[in-house]
Coordinates of N, CA and C and ligand atoms in Angstrom, one line a residue:
M244 N 8.6 221.8 185.2 CA 10.1 221.5 185.0 C 10.4 220.1 185.5
L245 N 11.2 219.5 184.7 CA 11.7 218.1 185.1 C 12.8 218.2 186.1
S246 N 12.9 217.2 186.9 CA 14.0 217.2 187.9 C 15.3 216.7 187.2
A247 N 16.4 216.8 187.8 CA 17.7 216.2 187.3 C 17.5 214.7 187.1
R248 N 16.8 214.1 188.0 CA 16.6 212.6 187.9 C 15.8 212.3 186.7
D249 N 14.8 213.1 186.4 CA 14.0 212.9 185.2 C 14.8 213.1 183.9
Q250 N 15.6 214.2 183.9 CA 16.5 214.4 182.8 C 17.4 213.2 182.6
E251 N 17.9 212.7 183.7 CA 18.8 211.6 183.6 C 18.2 210.4 182.9
L252 N 16.9 210.2 183.1 CA 16.2 209.1 182.4 C 16.0 209.3 180.9
I253 N 15.8 210.6 180.6 CA 15.6 210.9 179.1 C 17.0 210.7 178.4
V254 N 18.1 211.1 179.1 CA 19.4 210.8 178.5 C 19.6 209.3 178.4
A255 N 19.3 208.5 179.4 CA 19.5 207.1 179.3 C 18.7 206.5 178.2
A256 N 17.4 206.9 178.0 CA 16.6 206.4 176.9 C 17.2 206.8 175.5
S257 N 17.7 208.0 175.5 CA 18.3 208.5 174.2 C 19.5 207.8 173.9
E258 N 20.4 207.5 174.9 CA 21.6 206.8 174.6 C 21.3 205.4 174.2
A259 N 20.3 204.8 174.7 CA 19.9 203.4 174.4 C 19.5 203.3 172.9
I260 N 18.7 204.3 172.4 CA 18.3 204.2 171.0 C 19.4 204.7 170.1
K261 N 20.2 205.6 170.5 CA 21.3 206.1 169.7 C 22.2 204.9 169.4
G262 N 22.5 204.1 170.3 CA 23.4 203.0 170.2 C 22.8 201.8 169.3
R263 N 21.5 201.7 169.2 CA 20.9 200.5 168.6 C 20.0 200.9 167.4
Y264 N 19.9 202.2 167.1 CA 18.9 202.6 166.0 C 19.1 201.8 164.7
R265 N 18.1 201.3 164.2 CA 18.0 200.7 162.8 C 16.7 201.1 162.2
N266 N 16.8 201.8 161.1 CA 15.5 202.3 160.5 C 14.5 201.2 160.3
D267 N 13.3 201.4 160.8 CA 12.2 200.5 160.7 C 12.3 199.3 161.7
W268 N 13.3 199.2 162.4 CA 13.5 198.0 163.3 C 13.6 198.4 164.8
Q269 N 14.5 199.4 165.0 CA 14.7 199.9 166.4 C 14.7 201.4 166.3
E270 N 13.6 202.0 166.7 CA 13.4 203.5 166.6 C 13.1 204.2 167.9
V271 N 12.7 203.4 168.9 CA 12.3 204.0 170.1 C 13.1 203.4 171.3
G272 N 13.6 204.3 172.1 CA 14.3 203.8 173.3 C 13.4 204.2 174.6
A273 N 13.6 203.4 175.6 CA 12.9 203.7 176.9 C 13.9 203.5 178.0
A274 N 13.6 204.2 179.1 CA 14.3 204.1 180.4 C 13.3 204.2 181.5
L275 N 13.5 203.3 182.5 CA 12.7 203.4 183.7 C 13.6 203.4 184.9
R276 N 13.1 204.0 186.0 CA 13.8 203.9 187.3 C 12.9 203.1 188.2
T277 N 13.5 202.0 188.8 CA 12.7 201.2 189.7 C 12.5 201.9 191.0
R278 N 11.6 201.4 191.8 CA 11.4 202.0 193.1 C 12.6 201.9 194.0
D279 N 13.5 200.9 193.7 CA 14.8 200.9 194.5 C 15.9 201.6 193.8
G280 N 15.6 202.4 192.8 CA 16.6 203.4 192.3 C 17.4 202.9 191.1
R281 N 17.2 201.8 190.6 CA 18.0 201.3 189.5 C 17.4 201.7 188.2
I282 N 18.2 202.0 187.2 CA 17.7 202.4 185.9 C 17.9 201.2 184.9
Y283 N 16.9 200.9 184.1 CA 16.9 199.9 183.1 C 16.5 200.6 181.8
T284 N 17.1 200.2 180.7 CA 16.8 200.7 179.4 C 16.3 199.6 178.4
G285 N 15.7 200.0 177.4 CA 15.3 199.0 176.3 C 15.1 199.8 175.0
V286 N 15.1 199.0 174.0 CA 14.7 199.6 172.7 C 13.6 198.7 172.1
N287 N 12.8 199.3 171.2 CA 11.7 198.5 170.7 C 12.2 197.4 169.8
L288 N 11.4 196.3 169.7 CA 11.7 195.2 168.7 C 10.6 195.2 167.7
D289 N 10.9 195.8 166.5 CA 9.9 195.7 165.5 C 10.0 194.3 164.9
A290 N 9.0 193.9 164.1 CA 9.0 192.5 163.6 C 8.3 192.5 162.3
Y291 N 8.8 191.6 161.4 CA 8.1 191.4 160.1 C 6.7 191.1 160.3
L292 N 6.4 190.3 161.2 CA 5.0 190.0 161.6 C 4.6 191.0 162.7
G293 N 3.8 192.0 162.3 CA 3.6 193.2 163.1 C 3.1 192.9 164.5
R294 N 2.3 191.9 164.7 CA 1.8 191.6 166.0 C 2.8 191.1 167.0
M295 N 4.0 190.7 166.5 CA 5.1 190.3 167.3 C 5.9 191.4 167.8
A296 N 5.7 192.6 167.3 CA 6.5 193.7 167.7 C 6.4 194.0 169.2
V297 N 7.4 194.5 169.8 CA 7.4 194.7 171.3 C 7.9 196.2 171.5
C298 N 7.2 196.9 172.3 CA 7.6 198.3 172.6 C 8.8 198.4 173.5
A299 N 9.5 199.5 173.4 CA 10.7 199.7 174.2 C 10.4 199.7 175.7
E300 N 9.3 200.2 176.1 CA 9.0 200.3 177.5 C 8.9 198.8 178.0
A301 N 8.3 197.9 177.2 CA 8.1 196.5 177.7 C 9.5 195.9 177.8
V302 N 10.4 196.2 176.9 CA 11.7 195.6 176.9 C 12.4 196.1 178.2
A303 N 12.3 197.4 178.5 CA 13.0 197.9 179.7 C 12.4 197.2 180.9
L304 N 11.1 197.1 181.0 CA 10.4 196.5 182.1 C 10.8 195.0 182.2
G305 N 10.9 194.4 181.1 CA 11.3 193.0 181.1 C 12.7 192.8 181.6
R306 N 13.6 193.7 181.3 CA 15.0 193.6 181.8 C 15.0 193.8 183.3
A307 N 14.2 194.8 183.8 CA 14.1 195.1 185.2 C 13.6 193.9 186.0
V308 N 12.5 193.3 185.5 CA 11.9 192.2 186.2 C 12.8 191.0 186.2
T309 N 13.5 190.8 185.1 CA 14.3 189.6 184.9 C 15.5 189.7 185.9
E310 N 16.1 190.9 185.9 CA 17.4 191.1 186.6 C 17.2 191.3 188.1
T311 N 16.1 191.9 188.5 CA 16.0 192.3 190.0 C 14.6 191.9 190.6
G312 N 13.7 191.3 189.8 CA 12.4 191.0 190.3 C 11.6 192.2 190.2
E313 N 10.3 192.1 190.6 CA 9.4 193.2 190.5 C 9.6 194.2 191.6
T314 N 10.1 195.4 191.2 CA 10.4 196.4 192.3 C 9.6 197.7 192.0
G315 N 8.7 197.7 191.1 CA 7.8 198.8 190.8 C 8.6 199.8 189.9
I316 N 7.8 200.7 189.3 CA 8.3 201.7 188.4 C 8.1 203.1 189.0
E317 N 9.2 203.7 189.4 CA 9.0 205.1 189.9 C 8.7 206.0 188.7
T318 N 9.5 206.0 187.7 CA 9.4 206.9 186.5 C 9.8 206.1 185.3
I319 N 9.1 206.4 184.1 CA 9.5 205.8 182.9 C 9.3 206.8 181.8
V320 N 10.1 206.7 180.7 CA 10.1 207.6 179.6 C 10.4 206.8 178.3
A321 N 9.9 207.2 177.2 CA 10.2 206.7 175.9 C 10.6 207.9 175.0
V322 N 11.6 207.6 174.1 CA 12.0 208.6 173.2 C 12.1 208.0 171.8
R323 N 11.8 208.8 170.8 CA 11.9 208.4 169.4 C 13.1 209.0 168.7
H324 N 13.8 208.1 168.0 CA 14.9 208.5 167.2 C 14.4 209.0 165.8
P325 N 15.0 210.1 165.3 CA 14.6 210.6 163.9 C 14.9 209.5 162.9
E326 N 14.1 209.5 161.8 CA 14.4 208.7 160.6 C 15.4 209.4 159.7
P327 N 16.2 208.7 158.9 CA 17.1 209.4 158.0 C 16.3 210.3 157.1
G328 N 16.7 211.5 156.9 CA 16.0 212.5 156.1 C 15.0 213.3 156.8
D329 N 14.7 213.0 158.1 CA 13.8 213.8 158.9 C 14.4 215.2 158.9
K330 N 13.6 216.2 158.8 CA 14.1 217.6 158.9 C 14.6 217.9 160.3
D331 N 13.8 217.5 161.3 CA 14.3 217.7 162.6 C 15.0 216.5 163.1
Q332 N 16.2 216.6 163.3 CA 17.0 215.4 163.7 C 17.1 215.1 165.2
A333 N 16.2 215.8 166.0 CA 16.3 215.6 167.4 C 15.6 214.3 167.9
I334 N 16.2 213.7 168.9 CA 15.5 212.6 169.6 C 14.4 213.3 170.5
V335 N 13.2 212.8 170.4 CA 12.1 213.5 171.2 C 11.4 212.5 172.1
V336 N 10.9 213.0 173.2 CA 10.0 212.2 174.1 C 8.7 211.9 173.4
V337 N 8.3 210.7 173.6 CA 7.0 210.3 173.0 C 6.1 209.7 174.1
S338 N 4.8 209.8 173.9 CA 3.9 209.2 174.9 C 3.9 207.7 174.7
P339 N 3.6 207.0 175.8 CA 3.5 205.5 175.7 C 2.2 205.2 175.0
C340 N 2.2 204.1 174.2 CA 1.0 203.7 173.5 C 0.0 203.1 174.5
G341 N -1.2 202.9 174.1 CA -2.3 202.4 175.0 C -1.9 201.1 175.7
S342 N -1.3 200.1 174.9 CA -0.9 198.9 175.5 C 0.2 199.1 176.6
C343 N 1.1 200.0 176.4 CA 2.1 200.2 177.4 C 1.5 200.9 178.6
R344 N 0.5 201.8 178.4 CA -0.1 202.4 179.5 C -0.7 201.3 180.4
E345 N -1.4 200.3 179.8 CA -1.9 199.2 180.6 C -0.8 198.5 181.4
L346 N 0.3 198.2 180.7 CA 1.4 197.5 181.2 C 2.0 198.2 182.4
I347 N 2.3 199.5 182.2 CA 2.9 200.3 183.3 C 2.0 200.4 184.5
W348 N 0.7 200.5 184.3 CA -0.3 200.6 185.4 C -0.3 199.2 186.1
D349 N -0.2 198.1 185.4 CA -0.2 196.8 186.0 C 1.0 196.6 186.9
Y350 N 2.1 197.2 186.6 CA 3.3 197.0 187.4 C 3.5 198.1 188.5
D351 N 2.9 199.2 188.3 CA 3.0 200.3 189.3 C 1.9 201.3 189.1
R352 N 0.9 201.3 189.9 CA -0.3 202.2 189.7 C 0.1 203.7 190.0
N353 N 1.2 203.9 190.7 CA 1.7 205.2 191.0 C 2.9 205.7 190.1
A354 N 3.1 204.9 189.0 CA 4.3 205.3 188.2 C 4.1 206.7 187.6
R355 N 5.3 207.4 187.6 CA 5.3 208.7 186.9 C 5.8 208.4 185.5
V356 N 5.1 209.1 184.5 CA 5.5 209.0 183.1 C 5.9 210.3 182.5
I357 N 7.0 210.4 181.9 CA 7.4 211.6 181.2 C 6.8 211.6 179.8
V358 N 6.1 212.6 179.6 CA 5.3 212.7 178.3 C 5.6 214.0 177.6
P359 N 5.4 214.1 176.3 CA 5.5 215.4 175.7 C 4.4 216.4 176.1
S360 N 4.7 217.6 176.1 CA 3.6 218.6 176.3 C 4.0 219.9 175.5
S361 N 3.1 220.8 175.5 CA 3.4 222.0 174.7 C 4.5 222.8 175.2
N362 N 4.9 222.6 176.5 CA 6.0 223.2 177.1 C 7.2 222.3 177.2
G363 N 7.3 221.3 176.4 CA 8.4 220.4 176.5 C 8.0 219.2 177.4
P364 N 8.9 218.3 177.6 CA 8.6 217.1 178.4 C 8.1 217.5 179.8
A365 N 7.0 216.7 180.2 CA 6.4 216.9 181.5 C 6.1 215.6 182.2
V366 N 5.7 215.6 183.4 CA 5.4 214.4 184.2 C 3.9 214.2 184.3
A367 N 3.4 213.0 184.1 CA 2.0 212.7 184.3 C 2.0 211.4 185.1
G368 N 1.0 211.2 185.9 CA 0.8 210.0 186.6 C 0.2 209.0 185.7
I369 N 0.5 207.7 185.8 CA -0.1 206.7 184.9 C -1.6 206.7 185.0
G370 N -2.1 207.0 186.2 CA -3.6 207.0 186.3 C -4.2 208.1 185.5
E371 N -3.5 209.2 185.3 CA -4.1 210.3 184.5 C -4.1 209.9 183.0
L372 N -3.1 209.0 182.6 CA -3.0 208.6 181.2 C -3.9 207.4 180.9
L373 N -4.5 206.9 181.9 CA -5.3 205.7 181.7 C -6.6 205.7 182.5
P374 N -7.5 206.7 182.2 CA -8.7 206.7 183.0 C -9.6 205.6 182.7
N375 N -10.4 205.1 183.6 CA -11.4 204.0 183.5 C -10.7 202.8 182.9
K376 N -9.6 202.4 183.5 CA -8.8 201.3 183.1 C -9.7 200.0 183.2
Y377 N -9.5 199.1 182.2 CA -10.1 197.8 182.2 C -9.8 197.0 183.4
S378 N -10.8 196.4 184.0 CA -10.6 195.5 185.2 C -11.4 194.3 185.0
R379 N -10.9 193.1 185.5 CA -11.7 191.9 185.4 C -12.7 191.9 186.6
E380 N -12.4 192.7 187.6 CA -13.3 192.8 188.7 C -14.6 193.6 188.4
R381 N -15.7 193.3 189.1 CA -16.9 193.9 188.8 C -17.1 195.2 189.7
T382 N -16.1 195.8 190.0 CA -16.2 197.0 190.9 C -16.3 198.2 190.0
L383 N -17.0 199.2 190.5 CA -17.1 200.5 189.8 C -16.4 201.6 190.5
Ligands
ZN196 ZN1 3.9 200.7 173.6

């Protein structure tokens, strides 16, 4: 079961993408709570040149770091808005992509991540989502 604080983050991410949804351009919303308790949201930035696209989680983290400095990520979640014509019109929790898993880990190795599961949204540690993370150090 998610806590009320976790549900609050899902609502914040959902509201962010509801307000900015544009088919093929802004489809994912994210919300994170910093270690000092502030909530930041973001939406993804798709781009004509695909490699320039930025995930919603990175936008939310960028806002947090810009506005308050690096305060760590207590919990983060991303949600996807349905496309026009989708049978199921619900906004749903989605897993962070591999790049975002790296990014989240880099900013907080103990971050909690709300991910989809067969029983609805659940919490996983970023370390569980990123086993054997790449490191520049030669430690095993
Ligand atoms: Zn991503």
